[in-house]
Short mmCIF file of C-alpha atoms in Angstrom, two decimals:
data_model
loop_
_atom_site.label_atom_id
_atom_site.label_comp_id
_atom_site.label_asym_id
_atom_site.label_seq_id
_atom_site.Cartn_x
_atom_site.Cartn_y
_atom_site.Cartn_z
CA ALA A 232 92.50 143.88 -171.92
CA GLN A 233 92.45 140.70 -171.79
CA THR A 234 90.23 138.40 -174.69
CA VAL A 235 89.41 134.97 -173.70
CA THR A 236 88.15 132.94 -176.92
CA GLN A 237 86.80 129.69 -177.41
CA SER A 238 87.09 129.51 -181.33
CA GLN A 239 83.97 125.93 -181.31
CA PRO A 240 79.98 127.39 -180.85
CA GLU A 241 79.47 123.70 -180.90
CA MET A 242 80.29 120.99 -180.29
CA SER A 243 78.51 116.92 -180.01
CA VAL A 244 79.89 113.57 -178.57
CA GLN A 245 78.31 110.25 -178.36
CA GLU A 246 77.69 109.35 -174.80
CA ALA A 247 80.97 107.68 -173.01
CA GLU A 248 83.22 108.71 -175.32
CA THR A 249 85.68 111.84 -174.71
CA VAL A 250 85.53 115.25 -176.21
CA THR A 251 87.53 118.42 -175.62
CA LEU A 252 86.73 121.89 -176.30
CA SER A 253 89.38 124.39 -176.43
CA CYS A 254 90.08 128.81 -174.69
CA THR A 255 93.01 130.82 -175.85
CA TYR A 256 93.52 133.53 -173.78
CA ASP A 257 95.68 136.51 -174.39
CA THR A 258 97.01 138.81 -171.32
CA SER A 259 100.38 140.11 -170.37
CA GLU A 260 100.27 139.63 -166.77
CA SER A 261 102.01 136.27 -164.90
CA ASN A 262 99.87 135.96 -161.69
CA TYR A 263 95.99 134.80 -162.71
CA TYR A 264 93.49 131.54 -162.58
CA LEU A 265 91.73 130.33 -165.47
CA PHE A 266 87.34 128.54 -164.46
CA TRP A 267 85.34 126.68 -166.96
CA TYR A 268 81.67 127.00 -166.34
CA LYS A 269 78.66 125.23 -167.19
CA GLN A 270 75.18 126.96 -167.86
CA PRO A 271 72.81 124.86 -168.31
CA PRO A 272 69.19 125.65 -169.85
CA SER A 273 68.33 126.66 -166.57
CA ARG A 274 71.22 129.30 -166.45
CA GLN A 275 72.82 128.60 -163.53
CA MET A 276 75.95 129.07 -163.87
CA ILE A 277 78.11 125.98 -162.19
CA LEU A 278 82.20 125.86 -161.86
CA VAL A 279 83.63 122.81 -163.69
CA ILE A 280 87.01 123.36 -162.83
CA ARG A 281 89.56 125.80 -161.95
CA GLN A 282 93.57 126.15 -162.91
CA GLU A 283 96.12 128.52 -160.61
CA ALA A 284 98.40 130.02 -163.49
CA TYR A 285 101.30 129.33 -160.89
CA LYS A 286 100.88 125.82 -161.08
CA GLN A 287 102.89 123.72 -163.82
CA GLN A 288 100.37 120.78 -162.74
CA ASN A 289 97.35 120.54 -164.86
CA ALA A 290 93.49 120.75 -162.68
CA THR A 291 91.58 117.41 -162.37
CA GLU A 292 87.73 117.32 -161.40
CA ASN A 293 86.70 113.34 -161.35
CA ARG A 294 85.58 113.40 -165.45
CA PHE A 295 86.78 116.96 -165.90
CA SER A 296 90.64 117.75 -166.87
CA VAL A 297 92.75 120.43 -168.30
CA ASN A 298 95.69 120.86 -170.33
CA PHE A 299 97.08 124.24 -169.10
CA GLN A 300 99.48 125.25 -172.06
CA LYS A 301 101.10 128.41 -170.31
CA ALA A 302 103.51 129.38 -173.78
CA ALA A 303 100.64 129.09 -175.90
CA LYS A 304 97.79 130.42 -173.57
CA SER A 305 96.26 127.03 -174.26
CA PHE A 306 93.87 126.05 -171.76
CA SER A 307 91.33 123.34 -172.91
CA LEU A 308 88.45 121.09 -170.73
CA LYS A 309 88.74 116.81 -171.55
CA ILE A 310 85.21 115.86 -170.28
CA SER A 311 85.63 112.00 -170.30
CA ASP A 312 83.32 109.09 -170.44
CA SER A 313 80.84 111.99 -171.39
CA GLN A 314 76.70 111.92 -169.61
CA LEU A 315 73.31 113.44 -171.28
CA GLY A 316 73.23 115.60 -168.41
CA ASP A 317 76.61 116.76 -169.72
CA THR A 318 74.54 118.78 -172.20
CA ALA A 319 75.64 122.90 -171.84
CA MET A 320 77.02 125.28 -172.72
CA TYR A 321 80.27 125.71 -171.67
CA PHE A 322 82.66 128.72 -170.46
CA CYS A 323 85.92 129.44 -170.28
CA ALA A 324 87.41 132.42 -167.85
CA PHE A 325 89.94 134.74 -166.70
CA GLY A 326 90.88 136.11 -164.04
CA GLU A 327 93.65 138.16 -162.88
CA ASP A 328 95.33 137.94 -159.31
CA SER A 329 95.45 141.61 -159.00
CA GLY A 330 92.26 142.17 -160.72
CA SER A 331 88.10 143.17 -159.98
CA ARG A 332 86.04 140.79 -162.70
CA LEU A 333 86.06 137.53 -164.36
CA THR A 334 86.88 137.79 -168.61
CA PHE A 335 84.58 135.48 -170.23
CA GLY A 336 84.75 133.71 -174.02
CA GLU A 337 81.64 133.24 -175.80
CA GLY A 338 80.60 129.18 -174.85
CA THR A 339 80.59 126.43 -176.62
CA GLN A 340 77.82 124.54 -176.77
CA LEU A 341 78.13 120.58 -175.91
CA THR A 342 75.17 118.59 -176.87
CA VAL A 343 75.49 114.72 -175.75
CA ASN A 344 74.06 112.32 -177.63
CA PRO A 345 72.61 108.71 -176.75
CA GLY B 43 73.98 126.35 -146.96
CA ALA B 44 72.17 128.89 -149.47
CA GLY B 45 73.62 129.99 -152.56
CA VAL B 46 73.16 132.79 -153.88
CA SER B 47 69.87 133.63 -154.42
CA GLN B 48 68.30 136.21 -157.05
CA THR B 49 64.72 138.56 -157.08
CA PRO B 50 63.01 138.61 -159.75
CA SER B 51 63.84 135.24 -161.75
CA ASN B 52 61.91 137.47 -164.90
CA LYS B 53 61.02 140.96 -165.11
CA VAL B 54 59.41 142.35 -167.57
CA THR B 55 59.37 146.20 -168.40
CA GLU B 56 58.19 149.11 -171.23
CA LYS B 57 61.19 151.33 -171.76
CA GLY B 58 61.47 154.13 -169.99
CA LYS B 59 60.50 152.72 -167.01
CA TYR B 60 62.96 152.19 -163.81
CA VAL B 61 63.77 148.32 -162.37
CA GLU B 62 65.32 147.35 -159.60
CA LEU B 63 67.30 143.79 -159.53
CA ARG B 64 68.15 142.83 -156.52
CA CYS B 65 71.23 139.67 -155.72
CA ASP B 66 71.21 137.57 -152.02
CA PRO B 67 74.94 135.94 -151.83
CA ILE B 68 76.37 133.70 -149.91
CA SER B 69 76.39 134.88 -146.17
CA GLY B 70 80.07 135.80 -145.59
CA HIS B 71 81.05 136.28 -148.43
CA THR B 72 82.71 140.07 -149.13
CA ALA B 73 82.90 140.05 -152.94
CA LEU B 74 79.96 140.53 -155.04
CA TYR B 75 79.58 141.00 -158.95
CA TRP B 76 77.13 142.19 -161.61
CA TYR B 77 77.56 140.33 -164.84
CA ARG B 78 75.25 140.91 -167.62
CA GLN B 79 74.78 138.04 -170.90
CA SER B 80 73.27 139.25 -173.52
CA LEU B 81 71.70 136.08 -176.23
CA GLY B 82 73.91 133.82 -177.66
CA GLN B 83 77.16 135.54 -175.44
CA GLY B 84 79.44 135.29 -172.54
CA PRO B 85 78.73 137.25 -169.21
CA GLU B 86 80.15 140.25 -169.32
CA PHE B 87 80.83 142.31 -166.18
CA LEU B 88 79.37 145.15 -164.60
CA ILE B 89 80.44 146.03 -161.34
CA TYR B 90 81.92 144.67 -158.26
CA PHE B 91 81.95 145.49 -154.46
CA GLN B 92 84.31 144.98 -151.96
CA GLY B 93 81.74 145.27 -148.67
CA THR B 94 79.94 147.72 -149.23
CA GLY B 95 82.05 150.08 -151.66
CA ALA B 96 82.31 149.61 -155.64
CA ALA B 97 85.71 148.51 -156.10
CA ASP B 98 85.04 148.72 -159.63
CA ASP B 99 82.60 149.84 -161.21
CA SER B 100 84.23 150.45 -165.02
CA GLY B 101 81.80 148.36 -166.34
CA LEU B 102 78.00 149.76 -166.31
CA PRO B 103 77.33 150.74 -169.41
CA ASN B 104 76.42 154.31 -168.67
CA ASP B 105 74.93 156.34 -166.32
CA ARG B 106 71.00 154.76 -166.38
CA PHE B 107 73.06 151.93 -164.45
CA PHE B 108 73.35 152.00 -160.52
CA ALA B 109 74.64 149.44 -158.56
CA VAL B 110 74.20 150.02 -153.76
CA ARG B 111 75.44 147.35 -151.22
CA PRO B 112 74.35 148.94 -148.00
CA GLU B 113 75.26 147.57 -145.77
CA GLY B 114 77.42 144.38 -147.45
CA SER B 115 75.80 141.87 -148.08
CA VAL B 116 72.50 142.68 -150.14
CA SER B 117 72.90 144.39 -153.44
CA THR B 118 70.57 146.41 -155.64
CA LEU B 119 71.25 146.56 -159.51
CA LYS B 120 69.35 149.36 -160.58
CA ILE B 121 68.13 150.63 -164.45
CA GLN B 122 66.86 154.24 -164.59
CA ARG B 123 64.50 154.24 -167.93
CA THR B 124 65.59 151.62 -169.38
CA GLU B 125 66.17 151.00 -172.91
CA ARG B 126 65.27 147.75 -175.37
CA GLY B 127 69.54 147.20 -175.47
CA ASP B 128 69.42 146.05 -172.06
CA SER B 129 67.05 142.98 -172.39
CA ALA B 130 69.66 140.81 -170.83
CA VAL B 131 70.11 137.78 -168.23
CA TYR B 132 71.77 140.13 -165.39
CA LEU B 133 73.85 137.74 -163.38
CA CYS B 134 74.96 138.59 -159.75
CA ALA B 135 77.66 136.18 -157.93
CA SER B 136 79.88 136.24 -154.73
CA SER B 137 82.81 134.89 -153.87
CA LEU B 138 84.71 134.81 -150.06
CA ASP B 139 87.07 137.62 -150.75
CA ARG B 140 89.55 138.33 -153.82
CA VAL B 141 87.41 137.91 -157.15
CA THR B 142 90.20 135.01 -157.70
CA ASP B 143 88.18 132.64 -155.16
CA THR B 144 86.00 130.66 -157.46
CA GLN B 145 83.02 133.22 -157.67
CA TYR B 146 79.92 131.15 -157.11
CA PHE B 147 76.78 132.53 -159.47
CA GLY B 148 72.66 133.33 -158.83
CA PRO B 149 70.06 131.81 -161.39
CA GLY B 150 70.06 135.28 -163.03
CA THR B 151 67.37 138.19 -163.37
CA ARG B 152 66.21 137.58 -166.84
CA LEU B 153 65.40 141.03 -167.85
CA THR B 154 63.00 142.02 -171.59
CA VAL B 155 62.26 145.94 -171.86
CA LEU B 156 59.85 145.67 -174.56
#
């Protein structure tokens, strides 16, 4: 079974600074996808960024980028120029190409301080 | 266009009662998923529909839980003889076709069993 581990239950950062959230996963599959979702207090899970395992280039979406290390099974999220609206729970998730579900980590609560 | 919607937003029930939770996916999305999120945890997979059929129901915790999607659009998660341990946020998501297409989540239903 696949597992996803987020080792940082809580993190904080000052507004405008950069923060990196860690995620590691375990799988024997070769074709899979990785995601970061954001969940603010409203409960709505919002996709932040996705990465296909077959792509060597790290995904980027505006202020959000990933560091995908396939051999190390690591998938960290970097948030640049942090904004107050980035305050939320962040979940790392894994999906197999042939699978039927996303497997989520336990989340990292990020607080951006003014 | 409209996102995934879920009703009710909150449901309070008594132990032993029957509840139904509804999910309206994004129009045109053939894949639909139910997840359960306990307090302080990441979502856990319950069931995956492809069209009208349950392609994977291995995440359902026991036979008190059942889900249907009779016309390949709206889905209902049904819980019989509710227990206090069923209290959680129930999230629904849909994706265009495959599980590795981006899953878009609804706002969830918070179920409280007294």
